[in-house]
């Protein structure tokens, strides 16, 4: 399920944190020696793409390899979650907020040599909203009524309702050449790199695209090396077979690199949250008081310490610190066993109850489940841990909603809006929250949107719609010869063009 | 002999067809739909239906089976649900890693096991006889991934003389580099394989050493070496060959653990990835190819046995006293 969720990839483009971002910047880097522009950067990753198309189930891996590197959008997301123009040069919004006019950047060419035109943009948007699209962005772009192309350099997008996130959502739409053949097995984008070779099960290489419109990459190309085993990945880094690991998933292995001058560990922010998601439709979790009691009975800090040994952070609600509407809500449902007992008694469960916790069979879910079981035993609640595969989770929990409570990691940024959808798997149904989420999307200003989503975030915390156990750390380990790499944010995006060696 | 060959080939094809049918049915008994692997959270029922249509998992089973068999007959293993790449060429690419890995390991294991096994039997009364026996016992008990990790720690991380894993992107374009990356995996498999082989060689040799015909040959004036060479070896070889066939087949399929430890893009890792993604064409393709390989290995072992042992020829050939 990791890749599945990651495939959603509402990733902040938290890239090039240290060195600015964007192909337009010349990353300053931190190294004193002259960087070697002829060097190839060897990148180690656990996320091999399933295929090369992000609208056909390419997953987290293809976002990591291709977003911003091979394909570009009209906009891109920067480190602090801001949207910046990329292939769009300018935008105009009509007074009613229903018409967006984008002017395209001039001199942009696809890797095949064809010049970018508005028709390509129209087609690329249509590809995401198509019936057979498996894009996670499909539903958020359904607000688009029509796309018009008055001339080669202008795109007019008409909406059926206001959508303040439109520009943000467009940053996830790859602009693909209309004439491109099979996007699942080949590519034709406008990015600084073109695809070299993809050896399934092993490597994917990106080569410099000589006709790139912007600043050429700081390196001569990159090779993603794919591993299924975190130990093997770390061994590759230790022996110099790879220069950098996109996302360290094994905290135990960090000790091998700590204090070693040959390596640099960067501890950034992620947007991946570990949730104890209740089925808010069914007793006993239809009562907010019961959910609050459970949330207060679990010592999240202790769990985080045992899983991540000092890395990561606690969150009191769904919104991670990198979203514009974050606030610290860890005090709303504090760890307090006495409070939990009182709330349980008040809710009519003084003697506790018993429920089944559907637990995905991969880390860290089983560990968290065992911990939760022992914590809840202290307030009289018996937990039956039911370990299931990712596939079973998808069918049983996500599609059939046949569960009492479940554990799941949610990687998206800006995904608090799911609490406004009563049909989502956790079934949180609060008319007020649904209204706020809708209003926020139709807001006229970003401030208005931010204020409304803050209200949402507070309300779901008050109702303990789910229990947000912790926010994952984002740890990048790299050879100290390297600079200019993305250290913050999601493992899902990894802008490689600023990386320098030497 | 011709009749035997014909019968054996018919048997091989029959087994393959049966295996293919079994495979197909068993895979579909697994819970879950491959369309799940393609979708992300937020997927609508319409997206799910579209995904099923796209990969054809909504078609009736007999139809799916029929089109797969038809493809098989024309050596087309189909297209992966997930990667959208044809399965056949990818298997070929993976075989370029798995076949050398298997054969080299096998060769090394045989080279080690034959003399050691023989020595352990011949000198079972000396101190090193039981020692060799004990070491091989230990080798059987130790899990293969542990040996792999140990070798990595010593030769890759400490001594830095060999890579910790991976395979060159250019495959065999630079044979030396490709070979270098296979050294540790080959040694790992060979160590484990020779441990069990030693035991078979030892017991086969012990049987021969205690046999009447060897004693008779010695009584007739043959030297120990001469008797062993003329009579012992051939007799000891018969059971060992069938074990070798089984070991080779097991290694071919069992290389997956070693491939994973050393991040080799082999057939085993392809199978594991296919299973994780419910990618039926990939799973079926890998299993059909490996079933075929195993059957062929069995066939080859039988043939070699018949060449070594005239009694088998006489028996199966039928009639002749």
mmCIF file of C-alpha atoms in Angstrom, chain B residues 12 14 26 50-51 74 100 119 147 156 175 182 184 188 198 203 216 238 254 275 282 301:
data_model
loop_
_atom_site.group_PDB
_atom_site.id
_atom_site.type_symbol
_atom_site.label_atom_id
_atom_site.label_comp_id
_atom_site.label_asym_id
_atom_site.label_seq_id
_atom_site.Cartn_x
_atom_site.Cartn_y
_atom_site.Cartn_z
ATOM 1 C CA UNK B 12 7.607 -33.073 -20.817
ATOM 2 C CA UNK B 14 2.175 -32.806 -21.074
ATOM 3 C CA UNK B 26 -4.404 -21.249 -8.629
ATOM 4 C CA UNK B 50 -11.791 1.049 -16.279
ATOM 5 C CA UNK B 51 -8.608 -0.486 -14.891
ATOM 6 C CA UNK B 74 3.417 -18.727 -30.372
ATOM 7 C CA UNK B 100 24.951 -17.668 -15.248
ATOM 8 C CA UNK B 119 37.357 -37.561 1.253
ATOM 9 C CA UNK B 147 25.847 -16.363 4.554
ATOM 10 C CA UNK B 156 32.329 -5.576 0.405
ATOM 11 C CA UNK B 175 32.062 -9.419 -18.947
ATOM 12 C CA UNK B 182 28.402 -12.375 -9.466
ATOM 13 C CA UNK B 184 29.723 -13.134 -3.902
ATOM 14 C CA UNK B 188 26.950 -17.846 -1.316
ATOM 15 C CA UNK B 198 28.836 -33.256 0.264
ATOM 16 C CA UNK B 203 26.918 -41.509 1.609
ATOM 17 C CA UNK B 216 36.143 -58.472 -5.239
ATOM 18 C CA UNK B 238 23.995 -42.791 -10.296
ATOM 19 C CA UNK B 254 15.703 -20.660 -5.059
ATOM 20 C CA UNK B 275 3.318 -11.485 -6.977
ATOM 21 C CA UNK B 282 4.498 -11.784 -15.183
ATOM 22 C CA UNK B 301 19.645 -35.750 -15.490
#
